[in-house]
């Protein structure tokens, strides 16, 4: 059998002068410049000894280069396990490293090996965190990014303006398909724009995806027949790669308008694969991101990760919301929303998804901070747990966001809206 | 279009009484029992408020259960960012949580959402690390695991006994396909069992996979014609999911006997997908694992991760080696090798891959600690950087491992083998 690289495997194009610039936070007891050079070597041409054929010409063309090192104040965080050197000499820095694109070409998986591979294991580093990536246009030429984004999502859910308001099915797991259909009917009647499966609801035997689709979609179709609007339901199709396409097709064949994938469970590469198969928006859940994003000392920060997720095709991307039940501060959440809203290589804009502990009382503070309603705001307990039921929960969210967008003070919404006032009895005062 | 769940989508089977038990290291300022219950709730039926339909029956069937909490001594590591509570009350514990299999079924991606999803973001926890997983047989019924493992790899490389000795192409990147062919010829002549691409060598324009395959395989085929033995070359086929099968087929069509995937770059799900397409052993590289495994406070430890990688089909799995250039202690490395060698649900045994700073002087200490030669030992700089060239590097490795297996003292090998003695001049004394 003959191999024909020129036809089946066109050679990747050279892009001389194109670089990826990765930004890291590092800590080290070595001189900062020396640690940076060790990192650059490990992630490009070097190994632990200089070897035959590692010529100056090879280094000149392929070696990663240190662009900048800016010392920043140390934190109280303890050094990573296994780091070496005198603790008294530890210094913290923001460091930018430039990798020739030709080392890996515009391939996200191979990019990761360079900018986020073995470097986390280097004993010379007491902290090593990838915080940002500047990518050349070649990545957007290869990866299409979101197919629907903000405009496509608004069109499908018939919500041309204002915040897109949604909810998560609760309890997360345990509802039978028949109970699920009942809940979905209530939520649709209440005027919700969007409903999603919990990330814990995959394809277990108690409520298989096929049964959920069969139970939910007729309810939404009947609602659409009556009202002209089909709420978007994000079915969690997370599963083995070999099942994603069939899961997606099942949803679409039944009239579904969205699929959800847990990005870290199928992998960024799995998300990109789904993007090539999907004909509806992909709702990108970020569960498990904390495993590599929470520590200040190691891993990959949301700011870098979200770029990869957007290139890979996430139409919606979870950013968390203010006053959430998780560890992130409001400042971190707002930075995450801002990151997702920042244009990236001309891609279709991804919808930031605010969730966790969200209710109507947070609308004014959120809107004041972000200045847009191009958001999907999810309220799980805040809708299902409203004292007067889910319909009142949805109304409280709608009233609050409409008031915020009109520029009213929060107190005014609180005074004018009975559902919002009742919500505050359970979830606390309206936040101003 | 009609949906037929019963045919195209057989309902996942119920397996009442089957559980996944996850073991975590946690730290918290809450009472340990309370923190454990919060975690169990977040990862199964709960949300931040009790909601309609979260009935006692739902909780009884679906709730995760705390199996055990064993307090362990605190460490000096600082608390995770955003953790709440009085630092003076912080306690550390090993905790086991039991999840009904029916919550997710034997699907690795959906399992992860439960045992390793949002929990890393909980502010109640100052440390949260998944350290082990006990999985029921249903996972091995669904996932085939390694197709070749130790025996299949030995057969393909014609190395029925003794340590399997290999190397990594160095410099990592920068060689032209013609230079690569030259290096491979030298290594084959030197009697190496295994050669691999560096994880940094993906499919970039300077040395595209198709060109590497076209350059390398004729060299190995000619060597096989002469000697009857074809060294195994692990081509790094890491790339977008949609390219994995074609990349694999290209290698196999040219006579290649192994493909390498960076597991964290294609995702565990991507590895499992490749397993369903592959007709040769899959060399599983662990680059980027440090992003979630290095911290003592957060993430997923190698012990848990390696089970998922083996189920997903890794025939070879990197464990690091003793005296390595990275952060791990010898004790951690030996625990990793032991973990990979521990039987798992009847799967074909995966080959532990020792690498990083390896040379012949570590053979005796390694063999004494692990007691087996069912290992793939990779020496990159240790072979390419040998003072007398790669052939002497391979000879030094072979002499050292043969001596170790015969039970000789290391000094004896050192005295008997000129290549080993010469190696020690560059890489340090033989380790005893």
PDB file of C-alpha atoms in Angstrom, chain B residues 105-359:
ATOM      1  CA  UNK B 105     -24.302   4.388  34.154  1.00  0.00           C
ATOM      2  CA  UNK B 106     -20.921   2.957  33.139  1.00  0.00           C
ATOM      3  CA  UNK B 107     -19.983   5.983  31.016  1.00  0.00           C
ATOM      4  CA  UNK B 108     -16.571   7.429  31.829  1.00  0.00           C
ATOM      5  CA  UNK B 109     -17.414  11.007  30.774  1.00  0.00           C
ATOM      6  CA  UNK B 110     -20.609  11.000  32.811  1.00  0.00           C
ATOM      7  CA  UNK B 111     -18.866   9.316  35.740  1.00  0.00           C
ATOM      8  CA  UNK B 112     -16.436  12.234  35.787  1.00  0.00           C
ATOM      9  CA  UNK B 113     -19.240  14.770  36.101  1.00  0.00           C
ATOM     10  CA  UNK B 114     -20.256  13.075  39.345  1.00  0.00           C
ATOM     11  CA  UNK B 115     -16.931  12.234  40.966  1.00  0.00           C
ATOM     12  CA  UNK B 116     -14.838  15.076  39.532  1.00  0.00           C
ATOM     13  CA  UNK B 117     -17.199  17.812  38.391  1.00  0.00           C
ATOM     14  CA  UNK B 118     -18.184  21.008  40.179  1.00  0.00           C
ATOM     15  CA  UNK B 119     -16.830  19.739  43.495  1.00  0.00           C
ATOM     16  CA  UNK B 120     -13.407  21.307  42.911  1.00  0.00           C
ATOM     17  CA  UNK B 121     -15.096  24.704  43.067  1.00  0.00           C
ATOM     18  CA  UNK B 122     -16.769  24.315  46.454  1.00  0.00           C
ATOM     19  CA  UNK B 123     -15.884  27.131  48.797  1.00  0.00           C
ATOM     20  CA  UNK B 124     -16.521  24.909  51.795  1.00  0.00           C
ATOM     21  CA  UNK B 125     -13.344  23.028  50.906  1.00  0.00           C
ATOM     22  CA  UNK B 126      -9.793  24.273  51.487  1.00  0.00           C
ATOM     23  CA  UNK B 127      -8.491  21.159  49.730  1.00  0.00           C
ATOM     24  CA  UNK B 128     -10.285  18.734  47.428  1.00  0.00           C
ATOM     25  CA  UNK B 129      -8.401  16.074  45.583  1.00  0.00           C
ATOM     26  CA  UNK B 130      -9.706  12.894  43.963  1.00  0.00           C
ATOM     27  CA  UNK B 131      -7.139  10.245  44.845  1.00  0.00           C
ATOM     28  CA  UNK B 132      -8.784   6.936  43.966  1.00  0.00           C
ATOM     29  CA  UNK B 133     -11.785   5.347  42.290  1.00  0.00           C
ATOM     30  CA  UNK B 134     -13.258   1.919  42.900  1.00  0.00           C
ATOM     31  CA  UNK B 135     -15.237   1.029  39.817  1.00  0.00           C
ATOM     32  CA  UNK B 136     -17.704  -1.808  39.363  1.00  0.00           C
ATOM     33  CA  UNK B 137     -17.326  -4.454  36.674  1.00  0.00           C
ATOM     34  CA  UNK B 138     -19.873  -2.698  34.471  1.00  0.00           C
ATOM     35  CA  UNK B 139     -17.120  -0.338  33.308  1.00  0.00           C
ATOM     36  CA  UNK B 140     -14.979  -3.203  32.029  1.00  0.00           C
ATOM     37  CA  UNK B 141     -18.051  -4.622  30.315  1.00  0.00           C
ATOM     38  CA  UNK B 142     -18.410  -1.387  28.394  1.00  0.00           C
ATOM     39  CA  UNK B 143     -14.756  -0.438  27.907  1.00  0.00           C
ATOM     40  CA  UNK B 144     -12.373  -2.998  26.480  1.00  0.00           C
ATOM     41  CA  UNK B 145      -9.190  -1.496  27.942  1.00  0.00           C
ATOM     42  CA  UNK B 146      -5.803  -2.230  26.359  1.00  0.00           C
ATOM     43  CA  UNK B 147      -5.886  -4.429  23.261  1.00  0.00           C
ATOM     44  CA  UNK B 148      -2.179  -5.353  23.442  1.00  0.00           C
ATOM     45  CA  UNK B 149      -0.689  -4.493  26.812  1.00  0.00           C
ATOM     46  CA  UNK B 150       2.509  -6.158  27.969  1.00  0.00           C
ATOM     47  CA  UNK B 151       2.271  -9.416  26.026  1.00  0.00           C
ATOM     48  CA  UNK B 152       1.106  -7.819  22.803  1.00  0.00           C
ATOM     49  CA  UNK B 153       3.807  -5.177  22.935  1.00  0.00           C
ATOM     50  CA  UNK B 154       6.539  -7.740  23.641  1.00  0.00           C
ATOM     51  CA  UNK B 155       5.372  -9.835  20.704  1.00  0.00           C
ATOM     52  CA  UNK B 156       5.376  -6.935  18.268  1.00  0.00           C
ATOM     53  CA  UNK B 157       8.863  -5.760  19.238  1.00  0.00           C
ATOM     54  CA  UNK B 158      10.242  -9.291  19.563  1.00  0.00           C
ATOM     55  CA  UNK B 159      11.451  -8.794  23.123  1.00  0.00           C
ATOM     56  CA  UNK B 160       9.897 -11.744  24.957  1.00  0.00           C
ATOM     57  CA  UNK B 161      11.748 -11.186  28.238  1.00  0.00           C
ATOM     58  CA  UNK B 162      13.760  -8.489  29.936  1.00  0.00           C
ATOM     59  CA  UNK B 163      13.058  -4.812  30.197  1.00  0.00           C
ATOM     60  CA  UNK B 164      11.769  -3.208  27.035  1.00  0.00           C
ATOM     61  CA  UNK B 165      14.265  -0.452  26.278  1.00  0.00           C
ATOM     62  CA  UNK B 166      13.435   2.568  24.273  1.00  0.00           C
ATOM     63  CA  UNK B 167      14.197   6.147  23.557  1.00  0.00           C
ATOM     64  CA  UNK B 168      12.650   9.416  22.541  1.00  0.00           C
ATOM     65  CA  UNK B 169      13.739  11.264  19.426  1.00  0.00           C
ATOM     66  CA  UNK B 170      15.927  14.172  20.480  1.00  0.00           C
ATOM     67  CA  UNK B 171      16.067  17.016  19.827  1.00  0.00           C
ATOM     68  CA  UNK B 172      12.329  16.971  20.515  1.00  0.00           C
ATOM     69  CA  UNK B 173      11.589  19.046  17.473  1.00  0.00           C
ATOM     70  CA  UNK B 174      13.623  20.464  14.663  1.00  0.00           C
ATOM     71  CA  UNK B 175      14.892  17.388  12.823  1.00  0.00           C
ATOM     72  CA  UNK B 176      13.936  17.119   9.192  1.00  0.00           C
ATOM     73  CA  UNK B 177      12.348  13.824   8.119  1.00  0.00           C
ATOM     74  CA  UNK B 178      15.657  12.902   6.461  1.00  0.00           C
ATOM     75  CA  UNK B 179      17.599  13.539   9.662  1.00  0.00           C
ATOM     76  CA  UNK B 180      14.973  11.621  11.590  1.00  0.00           C
ATOM     77  CA  UNK B 181      15.434   8.626   9.301  1.00  0.00           C
ATOM     78  CA  UNK B 182      19.170   8.779   9.968  1.00  0.00           C
ATOM     79  CA  UNK B 183      18.670   8.816  13.743  1.00  0.00           C
ATOM     80  CA  UNK B 184      16.182   5.975  13.563  1.00  0.00           C
ATOM     81  CA  UNK B 185      18.616   3.911  11.507  1.00  0.00           C
ATOM     82  CA  UNK B 186      21.312   4.365  14.143  1.00  0.00           C
ATOM     83  CA  UNK B 187      18.953   3.466  16.954  1.00  0.00           C
ATOM     84  CA  UNK B 188      17.654   0.382  15.180  1.00  0.00           C
ATOM     85  CA  UNK B 189      21.199  -0.780  14.480  1.00  0.00           C
ATOM     86  CA  UNK B 190      21.974  -0.271  18.153  1.00  0.00           C
ATOM     87  CA  UNK B 191      19.257  -2.751  19.066  1.00  0.00           C
ATOM     88  CA  UNK B 192      16.712  -0.481  20.687  1.00  0.00           C
ATOM     89  CA  UNK B 193      13.248  -2.032  21.180  1.00  0.00           C
ATOM     90  CA  UNK B 194      11.220   1.121  20.976  1.00  0.00           C
ATOM     91  CA  UNK B 195      11.454   4.669  19.686  1.00  0.00           C
ATOM     92  CA  UNK B 196       8.950   7.423  20.159  1.00  0.00           C
ATOM     93  CA  UNK B 197       8.262  10.885  18.916  1.00  0.00           C
ATOM     94  CA  UNK B 198       8.494  13.567  21.534  1.00  0.00           C
ATOM     95  CA  UNK B 199       5.148  14.857  22.773  1.00  0.00           C
ATOM     96  CA  UNK B 200       6.119  18.192  21.227  1.00  0.00           C
ATOM     97  CA  UNK B 201       6.414  16.600  17.786  1.00  0.00           C
ATOM     98  CA  UNK B 202       2.849  16.499  16.531  1.00  0.00           C
ATOM     99  CA  UNK B 203       1.986  17.368  12.977  1.00  0.00           C
ATOM    100  CA  UNK B 204       3.720  20.684  12.404  1.00  0.00           C
ATOM    101  CA  UNK B 205       4.815  21.887   8.981  1.00  0.00           C
ATOM    102  CA  UNK B 206       8.525  21.312   9.567  1.00  0.00           C
ATOM    103  CA  UNK B 207       8.041  17.574   9.988  1.00  0.00           C
ATOM    104  CA  UNK B 208       4.484  16.486   9.182  1.00  0.00           C
ATOM    105  CA  UNK B 209       3.342  13.099  10.423  1.00  0.00           C
ATOM    106  CA  UNK B 210       2.963  11.793   6.879  1.00  0.00           C
ATOM    107  CA  UNK B 211       6.554  12.742   6.063  1.00  0.00           C
ATOM    108  CA  UNK B 212       7.874  11.190   9.279  1.00  0.00           C
ATOM    109  CA  UNK B 213       6.042   7.969   8.563  1.00  0.00           C
ATOM    110  CA  UNK B 214       7.341   7.936   5.002  1.00  0.00           C
ATOM    111  CA  UNK B 215      10.883   8.545   6.226  1.00  0.00           C
ATOM    112  CA  UNK B 216      10.956   6.217   9.242  1.00  0.00           C
ATOM    113  CA  UNK B 217       9.084   3.111   8.203  1.00  0.00           C
ATOM    114  CA  UNK B 218      11.277   2.090   5.247  1.00  0.00           C
ATOM    115  CA  UNK B 219      14.284   2.258   7.590  1.00  0.00           C
ATOM    116  CA  UNK B 220      12.576   0.015  10.118  1.00  0.00           C
ATOM    117  CA  UNK B 221      11.292  -2.344   7.441  1.00  0.00           C
ATOM    118  CA  UNK B 222      14.765  -2.767   5.978  1.00  0.00           C
ATOM    119  CA  UNK B 223      16.104  -3.377   9.477  1.00  0.00           C
ATOM    120  CA  UNK B 224      13.397  -5.985  10.020  1.00  0.00           C
ATOM    121  CA  UNK B 225      14.249  -7.636   6.709  1.00  0.00           C
ATOM    122  CA  UNK B 226      17.840  -8.018   7.862  1.00  0.00           C
ATOM    123  CA  UNK B 227      17.283  -8.976  11.494  1.00  0.00           C
ATOM    124  CA  UNK B 228      13.774 -10.350  11.758  1.00  0.00           C
ATOM    125  CA  UNK B 229      12.942  -7.706  14.358  1.00  0.00           C
ATOM    126  CA  UNK B 230      11.079  -4.487  13.725  1.00  0.00           C
ATOM    127  CA  UNK B 231      11.644  -1.966  16.505  1.00  0.00           C
ATOM    128  CA  UNK B 232       8.406  -0.395  17.622  1.00  0.00           C
ATOM    129  CA  UNK B 233       8.073   3.269  16.674  1.00  0.00           C
ATOM    130  CA  UNK B 234       5.354   5.243  18.457  1.00  0.00           C
ATOM    131  CA  UNK B 235       4.321   7.947  16.035  1.00  0.00           C
ATOM    132  CA  UNK B 236       2.721  10.849  17.843  1.00  0.00           C
ATOM    133  CA  UNK B 237      -0.644  11.047  16.096  1.00  0.00           C
ATOM    134  CA  UNK B 238      -2.123  13.528  18.590  1.00  0.00           C
ATOM    135  CA  UNK B 239      -4.463  15.845  16.736  1.00  0.00           C
ATOM    136  CA  UNK B 240      -8.106  16.782  16.381  1.00  0.00           C
ATOM    137  CA  UNK B 241     -10.413  13.820  17.033  1.00  0.00           C
ATOM    138  CA  UNK B 242     -11.543  13.831  13.438  1.00  0.00           C
ATOM    139  CA  UNK B 243      -7.977  13.213  12.294  1.00  0.00           C
ATOM    140  CA  UNK B 244      -6.995  10.441  14.695  1.00  0.00           C
ATOM    141  CA  UNK B 245      -8.297   7.567  12.628  1.00  0.00           C
ATOM    142  CA  UNK B 246      -6.678   8.789   9.412  1.00  0.00           C
ATOM    143  CA  UNK B 247      -3.416   9.425  11.248  1.00  0.00           C
ATOM    144  CA  UNK B 248      -3.564   5.927  12.713  1.00  0.00           C
ATOM    145  CA  UNK B 249      -4.355   4.368   9.354  1.00  0.00           C
ATOM    146  CA  UNK B 250      -1.423   6.162   7.763  1.00  0.00           C
ATOM    147  CA  UNK B 251       0.943   4.654  10.342  1.00  0.00           C
ATOM    148  CA  UNK B 252      -0.493   1.167  10.066  1.00  0.00           C
ATOM    149  CA  UNK B 253      -0.573   1.213   6.269  1.00  0.00           C
ATOM    150  CA  UNK B 254       3.157   1.926   6.275  1.00  0.00           C
ATOM    151  CA  UNK B 255       3.838  -1.017   8.592  1.00  0.00           C
ATOM    152  CA  UNK B 256       3.948   0.954  11.830  1.00  0.00           C
ATOM    153  CA  UNK B 257       3.230  -1.011  15.007  1.00  0.00           C
ATOM    154  CA  UNK B 258       2.345   1.727  17.515  1.00  0.00           C
ATOM    155  CA  UNK B 259       0.633   5.083  17.779  1.00  0.00           C
ATOM    156  CA  UNK B 260       1.159   7.616  20.519  1.00  0.00           C
ATOM    157  CA  UNK B 261      -1.491   9.931  21.876  1.00  0.00           C
ATOM    158  CA  UNK B 262      -1.129  12.690  24.427  1.00  0.00           C
ATOM    159  CA  UNK B 263      -4.045  11.579  26.565  1.00  0.00           C
ATOM    160  CA  UNK B 264      -4.846  14.941  28.106  1.00  0.00           C
ATOM    161  CA  UNK B 265      -4.658  16.698  24.741  1.00  0.00           C
ATOM    162  CA  UNK B 266      -7.158  14.410  23.006  1.00  0.00           C
ATOM    163  CA  UNK B 267      -8.937  13.840  26.320  1.00  0.00           C
ATOM    164  CA  UNK B 268      -9.576  10.519  28.010  1.00  0.00           C
ATOM    165  CA  UNK B 269     -12.625  10.363  25.752  1.00  0.00           C
ATOM    166  CA  UNK B 270     -10.405  10.899  22.734  1.00  0.00           C
ATOM    167  CA  UNK B 271      -8.172   8.048  23.862  1.00  0.00           C
ATOM    168  CA  UNK B 272     -11.190   5.799  24.192  1.00  0.00           C
ATOM    169  CA  UNK B 273     -12.295   6.813  20.716  1.00  0.00           C
ATOM    170  CA  UNK B 274      -8.868   6.001  19.313  1.00  0.00           C
ATOM    171  CA  UNK B 275      -9.014   2.618  21.055  1.00  0.00           C
ATOM    172  CA  UNK B 276     -12.123   1.750  19.058  1.00  0.00           C
ATOM    173  CA  UNK B 277     -10.254   2.497  15.818  1.00  0.00           C
ATOM    174  CA  UNK B 278      -6.760   1.250  16.574  1.00  0.00           C
ATOM    175  CA  UNK B 279      -5.194  -1.973  15.384  1.00  0.00           C
ATOM    176  CA  UNK B 280      -1.822  -1.348  17.081  1.00  0.00           C
ATOM    177  CA  UNK B 281      -0.812  -0.562  20.688  1.00  0.00           C
ATOM    178  CA  UNK B 282      -1.572   2.930  21.937  1.00  0.00           C
ATOM    179  CA  UNK B 283       1.302   4.642  23.691  1.00  0.00           C
ATOM    180  CA  UNK B 284      -0.327   6.903  26.277  1.00  0.00           C
ATOM    181  CA  UNK B 285       1.600  10.071  27.108  1.00  0.00           C
ATOM    182  CA  UNK B 286       0.588  11.958  30.215  1.00  0.00           C
ATOM    183  CA  UNK B 287       1.739  15.486  29.358  1.00  0.00           C
ATOM    184  CA  UNK B 288      -0.391  18.166  31.072  1.00  0.00           C
ATOM    185  CA  UNK B 289      -1.292  15.812  33.912  1.00  0.00           C
ATOM    186  CA  UNK B 290       0.652  18.058  36.271  1.00  0.00           C
ATOM    187  CA  UNK B 291      -1.932  20.791  35.703  1.00  0.00           C
ATOM    188  CA  UNK B 292      -4.388  18.767  37.749  1.00  0.00           C
ATOM    189  CA  UNK B 293      -2.150  16.285  39.598  1.00  0.00           C
ATOM    190  CA  UNK B 294       0.745  18.244  41.042  1.00  0.00           C
ATOM    191  CA  UNK B 295      -0.939  20.217  43.801  1.00  0.00           C
ATOM    192  CA  UNK B 296      -1.562  18.507  47.119  1.00  0.00           C
ATOM    193  CA  UNK B 297      -4.677  20.618  47.512  1.00  0.00           C
ATOM    194  CA  UNK B 298      -6.712  20.176  44.358  1.00  0.00           C
ATOM    195  CA  UNK B 299      -7.216  18.031  41.302  1.00  0.00           C
ATOM    196  CA  UNK B 300      -6.986  14.400  40.353  1.00  0.00           C
ATOM    197  CA  UNK B 301      -4.121  12.202  41.495  1.00  0.00           C
ATOM    198  CA  UNK B 302      -2.333   9.783  39.192  1.00  0.00           C
ATOM    199  CA  UNK B 303      -3.792   6.816  41.078  1.00  0.00           C
ATOM    200  CA  UNK B 304      -7.325   7.706  40.026  1.00  0.00           C
ATOM    201  CA  UNK B 305      -6.429   9.016  36.574  1.00  0.00           C
ATOM    202  CA  UNK B 306      -4.466   5.940  35.509  1.00  0.00           C
ATOM    203  CA  UNK B 307      -7.532   3.733  36.022  1.00  0.00           C
ATOM    204  CA  UNK B 308      -9.484   5.904  33.614  1.00  0.00           C
ATOM    205  CA  UNK B 309      -6.628   5.855  31.098  1.00  0.00           C
ATOM    206  CA  UNK B 310      -6.362   2.069  31.285  1.00  0.00           C
ATOM    207  CA  UNK B 311     -10.089   1.577  30.850  1.00  0.00           C
ATOM    208  CA  UNK B 312      -9.898   3.967  27.905  1.00  0.00           C
ATOM    209  CA  UNK B 313      -7.361   1.693  26.249  1.00  0.00           C
ATOM    210  CA  UNK B 314      -3.798   2.857  27.004  1.00  0.00           C
ATOM    211  CA  UNK B 315      -1.461  -0.044  26.226  1.00  0.00           C
ATOM    212  CA  UNK B 316       1.501   1.950  27.528  1.00  0.00           C
ATOM    213  CA  UNK B 317       1.208   4.585  30.216  1.00  0.00           C
ATOM    214  CA  UNK B 318       3.841   7.037  31.414  1.00  0.00           C
ATOM    215  CA  UNK B 319       4.614   6.769  35.121  1.00  0.00           C
ATOM    216  CA  UNK B 320       7.853   8.758  35.235  1.00  0.00           C
ATOM    217  CA  UNK B 321      11.022   7.043  36.524  1.00  0.00           C
ATOM    218  CA  UNK B 322      13.166   7.330  39.645  1.00  0.00           C
ATOM    219  CA  UNK B 323      15.707  10.163  39.882  1.00  0.00           C
ATOM    220  CA  UNK B 324      13.738  11.974  37.208  1.00  0.00           C
ATOM    221  CA  UNK B 325      14.129  15.570  36.164  1.00  0.00           C
ATOM    222  CA  UNK B 326      10.594  16.462  37.253  1.00  0.00           C
ATOM    223  CA  UNK B 327       9.039  17.123  40.653  1.00  0.00           C
ATOM    224  CA  UNK B 328       8.048  13.650  41.731  1.00  0.00           C
ATOM    225  CA  UNK B 329       9.921  11.813  44.448  1.00  0.00           C
ATOM    226  CA  UNK B 330      11.060   8.234  43.931  1.00  0.00           C
ATOM    227  CA  UNK B 331       8.319   7.104  46.334  1.00  0.00           C
ATOM    228  CA  UNK B 332       5.671   8.784  44.193  1.00  0.00           C
ATOM    229  CA  UNK B 333       7.103   7.282  41.022  1.00  0.00           C
ATOM    230  CA  UNK B 334       7.202   3.801  42.514  1.00  0.00           C
ATOM    231  CA  UNK B 335       3.624   4.198  43.705  1.00  0.00           C
ATOM    232  CA  UNK B 336       2.641   5.189  40.173  1.00  0.00           C
ATOM    233  CA  UNK B 337       4.348   2.136  38.663  1.00  0.00           C
ATOM    234  CA  UNK B 338       2.699  -0.040  41.282  1.00  0.00           C
ATOM    235  CA  UNK B 339      -0.687   1.494  40.517  1.00  0.00           C
ATOM    236  CA  UNK B 340      -0.398   0.732  36.798  1.00  0.00           C
ATOM    237  CA  UNK B 341       0.704  -2.842  37.609  1.00  0.00           C
ATOM    238  CA  UNK B 342      -2.228  -3.466  39.958  1.00  0.00           C
ATOM    239  CA  UNK B 343      -4.893  -5.571  38.219  1.00  0.00           C
ATOM    240  CA  UNK B 344      -7.989  -3.625  37.193  1.00  0.00           C
ATOM    241  CA  UNK B 345     -11.307  -5.316  36.484  1.00  0.00           C
ATOM    242  CA  UNK B 346      -9.670  -8.109  34.483  1.00  0.00           C
ATOM    243  CA  UNK B 347      -8.248  -5.754  31.859  1.00  0.00           C
ATOM    244  CA  UNK B 348      -5.172  -6.662  29.834  1.00  0.00           C
ATOM    245  CA  UNK B 349      -2.175  -5.287  31.786  1.00  0.00           C
ATOM    246  CA  UNK B 350      -0.845  -1.927  30.670  1.00  0.00           C
ATOM    247  CA  UNK B 351       2.920  -1.403  30.328  1.00  0.00           C
ATOM    248  CA  UNK B 352       4.317   1.203  32.748  1.00  0.00           C
ATOM    249  CA  UNK B 353       6.578   3.616  30.862  1.00  0.00           C
ATOM    250  CA  UNK B 354       9.528   4.989  32.823  1.00  0.00           C
ATOM    251  CA  UNK B 355      11.085   8.110  31.433  1.00  0.00           C
ATOM    252  CA  UNK B 356      12.706  11.456  32.240  1.00  0.00           C
ATOM    253  CA  UNK B 357      16.381  11.537  33.103  1.00  0.00           C
ATOM    254  CA  UNK B 358      16.666   7.763  32.785  1.00  0.00           C
ATOM    255  CA  UNK B 359      19.999   6.043  32.091  1.00  0.00           C
TER     256      UNK B 359
END
